[in-house]
CSV table of C-alpha atoms in Angstrom, one decimal:
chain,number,residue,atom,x,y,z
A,1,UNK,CA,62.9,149.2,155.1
A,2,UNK,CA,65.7,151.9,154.5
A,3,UNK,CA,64.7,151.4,150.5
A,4,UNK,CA,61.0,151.6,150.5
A,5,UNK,CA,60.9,155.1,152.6
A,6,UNK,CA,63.6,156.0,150.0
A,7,UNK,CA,61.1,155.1,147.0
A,8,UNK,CA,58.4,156.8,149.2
A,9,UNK,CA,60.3,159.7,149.1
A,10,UNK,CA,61.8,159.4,145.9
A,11,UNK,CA,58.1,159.0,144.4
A,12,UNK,CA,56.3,162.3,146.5
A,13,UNK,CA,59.9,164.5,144.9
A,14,UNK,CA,58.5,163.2,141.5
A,15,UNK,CA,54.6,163.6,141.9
A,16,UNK,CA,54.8,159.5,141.7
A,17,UNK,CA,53.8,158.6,145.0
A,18,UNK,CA,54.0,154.5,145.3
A,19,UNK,CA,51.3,152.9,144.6
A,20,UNK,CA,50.0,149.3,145.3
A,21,UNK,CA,49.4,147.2,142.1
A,22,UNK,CA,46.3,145.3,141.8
A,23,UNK,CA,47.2,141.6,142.5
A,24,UNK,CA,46.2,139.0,140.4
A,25,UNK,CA,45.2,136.1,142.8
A,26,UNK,CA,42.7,133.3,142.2
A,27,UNK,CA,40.2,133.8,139.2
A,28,UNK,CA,36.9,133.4,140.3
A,29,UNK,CA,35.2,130.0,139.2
A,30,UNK,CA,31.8,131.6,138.7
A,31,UNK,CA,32.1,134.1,136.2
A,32,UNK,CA,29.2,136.8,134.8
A,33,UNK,CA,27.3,134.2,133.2
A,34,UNK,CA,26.8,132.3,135.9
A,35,UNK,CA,25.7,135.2,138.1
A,36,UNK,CA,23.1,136.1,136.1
A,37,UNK,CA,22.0,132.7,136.1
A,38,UNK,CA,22.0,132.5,139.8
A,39,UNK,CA,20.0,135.9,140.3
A,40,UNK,CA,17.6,134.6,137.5
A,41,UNK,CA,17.1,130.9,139.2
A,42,UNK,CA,16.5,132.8,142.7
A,43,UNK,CA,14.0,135.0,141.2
A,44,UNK,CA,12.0,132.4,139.8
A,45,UNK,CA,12.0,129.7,142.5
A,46,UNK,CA,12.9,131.4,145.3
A,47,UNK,CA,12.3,128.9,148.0
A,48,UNK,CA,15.5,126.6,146.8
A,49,UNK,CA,18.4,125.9,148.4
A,50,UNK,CA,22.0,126.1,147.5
A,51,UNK,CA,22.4,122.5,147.0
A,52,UNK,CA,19.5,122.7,144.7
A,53,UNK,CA,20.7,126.0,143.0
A,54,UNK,CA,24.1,124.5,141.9
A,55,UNK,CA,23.0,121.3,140.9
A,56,UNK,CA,19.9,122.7,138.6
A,57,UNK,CA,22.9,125.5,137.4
A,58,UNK,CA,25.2,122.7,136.9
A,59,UNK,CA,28.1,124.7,138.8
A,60,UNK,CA,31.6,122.7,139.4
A,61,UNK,CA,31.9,124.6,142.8
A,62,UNK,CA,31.3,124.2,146.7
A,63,UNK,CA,27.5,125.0,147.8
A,64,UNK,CA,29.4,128.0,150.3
A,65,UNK,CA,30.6,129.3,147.1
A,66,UNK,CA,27.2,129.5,145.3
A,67,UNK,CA,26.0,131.5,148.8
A,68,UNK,CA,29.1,133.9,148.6
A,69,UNK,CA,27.7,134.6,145.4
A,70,UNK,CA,24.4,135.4,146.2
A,71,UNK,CA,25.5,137.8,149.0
A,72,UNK,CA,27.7,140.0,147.1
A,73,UNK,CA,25.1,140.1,144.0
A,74,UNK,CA,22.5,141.2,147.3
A,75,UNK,CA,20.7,138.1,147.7
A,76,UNK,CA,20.2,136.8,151.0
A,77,UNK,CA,18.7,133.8,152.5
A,78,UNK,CA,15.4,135.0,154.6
A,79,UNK,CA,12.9,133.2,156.3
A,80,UNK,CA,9.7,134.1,154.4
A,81,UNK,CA,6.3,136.0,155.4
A,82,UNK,CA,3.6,133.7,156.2
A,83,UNK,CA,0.1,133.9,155.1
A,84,UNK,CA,-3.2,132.4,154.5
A,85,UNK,CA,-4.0,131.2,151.0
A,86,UNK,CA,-6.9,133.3,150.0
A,87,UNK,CA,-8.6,132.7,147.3
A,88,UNK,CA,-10.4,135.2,145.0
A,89,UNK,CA,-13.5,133.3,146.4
A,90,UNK,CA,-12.7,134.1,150.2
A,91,UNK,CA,-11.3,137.3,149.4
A,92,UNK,CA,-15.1,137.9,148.2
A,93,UNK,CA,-17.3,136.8,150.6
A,94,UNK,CA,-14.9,138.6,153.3
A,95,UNK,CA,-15.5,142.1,151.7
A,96,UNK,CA,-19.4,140.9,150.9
A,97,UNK,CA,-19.1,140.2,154.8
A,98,UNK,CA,-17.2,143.9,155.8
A,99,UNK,CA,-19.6,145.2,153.9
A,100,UNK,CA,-22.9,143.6,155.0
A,101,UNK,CA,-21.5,144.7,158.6
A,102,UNK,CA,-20.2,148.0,158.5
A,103,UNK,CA,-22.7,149.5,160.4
A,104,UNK,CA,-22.9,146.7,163.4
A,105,UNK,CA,-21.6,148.4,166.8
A,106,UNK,CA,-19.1,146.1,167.5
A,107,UNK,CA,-19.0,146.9,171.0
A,108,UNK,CA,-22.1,145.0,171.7
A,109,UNK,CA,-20.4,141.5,170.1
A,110,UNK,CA,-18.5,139.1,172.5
A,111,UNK,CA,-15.9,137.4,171.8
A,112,UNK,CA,-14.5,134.1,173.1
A,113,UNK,CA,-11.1,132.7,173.3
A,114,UNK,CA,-10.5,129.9,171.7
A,115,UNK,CA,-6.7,127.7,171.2
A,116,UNK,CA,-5.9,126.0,167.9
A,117,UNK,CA,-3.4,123.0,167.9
A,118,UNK,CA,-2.7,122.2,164.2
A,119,UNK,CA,-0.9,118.9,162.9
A,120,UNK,CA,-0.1,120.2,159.4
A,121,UNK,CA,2.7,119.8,157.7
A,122,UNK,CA,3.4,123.5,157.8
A,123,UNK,CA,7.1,124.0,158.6
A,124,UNK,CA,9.3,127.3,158.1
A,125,UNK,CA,11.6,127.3,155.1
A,126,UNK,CA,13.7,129.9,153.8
A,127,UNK,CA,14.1,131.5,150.8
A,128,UNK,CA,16.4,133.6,148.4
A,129,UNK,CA,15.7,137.4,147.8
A,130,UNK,CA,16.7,140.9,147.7
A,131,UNK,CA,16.3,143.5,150.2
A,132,UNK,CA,12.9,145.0,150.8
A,133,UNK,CA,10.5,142.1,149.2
A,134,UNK,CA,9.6,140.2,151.9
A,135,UNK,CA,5.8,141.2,151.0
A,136,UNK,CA,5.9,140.9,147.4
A,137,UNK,CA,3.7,137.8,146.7
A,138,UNK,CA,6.7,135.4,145.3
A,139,UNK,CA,8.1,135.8,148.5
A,140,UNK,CA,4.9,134.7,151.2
A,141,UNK,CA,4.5,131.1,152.2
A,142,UNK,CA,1.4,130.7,152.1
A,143,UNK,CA,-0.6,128.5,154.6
A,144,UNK,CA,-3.2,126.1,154.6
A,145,UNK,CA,-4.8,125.8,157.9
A,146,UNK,CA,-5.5,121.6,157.6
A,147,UNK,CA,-5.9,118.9,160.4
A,148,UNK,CA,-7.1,121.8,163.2
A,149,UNK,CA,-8.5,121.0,166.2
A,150,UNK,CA,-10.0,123.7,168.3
A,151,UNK,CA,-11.0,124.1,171.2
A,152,UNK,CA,-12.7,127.0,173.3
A,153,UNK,CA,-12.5,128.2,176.5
């Protein structure tokens, strides 16, 4: 202890204060490359998962180390903005219809509940991307409203 204080002091007398080297440690097993290929592969399918990421890279490392990755490059693993598939076609007829009925007093329409029970196959995924996209259009789920039932009340 007695020696390092005297270094410390040794060093601040010279205008060499001690300083900590930079340790060597374990190299990295993904290197530059391979990080741009990551960011690339999440940018163009998105919706994959780690598993699927280092098999289609062809990575010789753990699936945690493919995530690590990811995060400090500032991708994430989010669960996506869902959506209705519109189609240029529906998008159409909806403004035809906003603007065949702009002038309708909408206070004189009634509405009635109604409960929909779907049996799609429309589960939550997750997908890969960076900070403030969730509403860029490579990034919404989009969902088809099959095999409803309805009912009103």
């Amino acid at each position: 202890m007695r020696r390092w204080i005297g270094r410390e002091q040794e060093g601040a007398d010279n205008n060499r204060p001690l300083q900590t080297r930079k340790r060597t440690g374990r190299r990295p097993i993904l290197n530059e490359i391979d990080e741009e290929n990551l960011r690339r592969f999440c940018q163009e399918r998105p919706f994959s998962t780690s598993t699927i990421i280092r098999d289609n890279l062809q990575l010789q490392c753990h699936t945690r180390t493919v995530i690590r990755k990811l995060h400090s490059i500032g991708i994430h693993s989010r669960i996506p903005a869902r959506k209705p598939l519109i189609t240029a076609e529906h998008a159409r007829r909806r403004l035809e219809f906003c603007r065949a009925n702009i002038a309708r007093n909408w206070d004189l329409v009634i509405f009635s509940d109604e409960k929909t029970f779907c049996s799609s196959d429309d589960f939550r995924k997750t997908l890969w991307r960076t900070k403030n996209t969730r509403y860029n259009t490579e990034n919404i789920q989009p969902i088809n409203r099959s095999g409803r039932l309805s009912r009103g009340y």
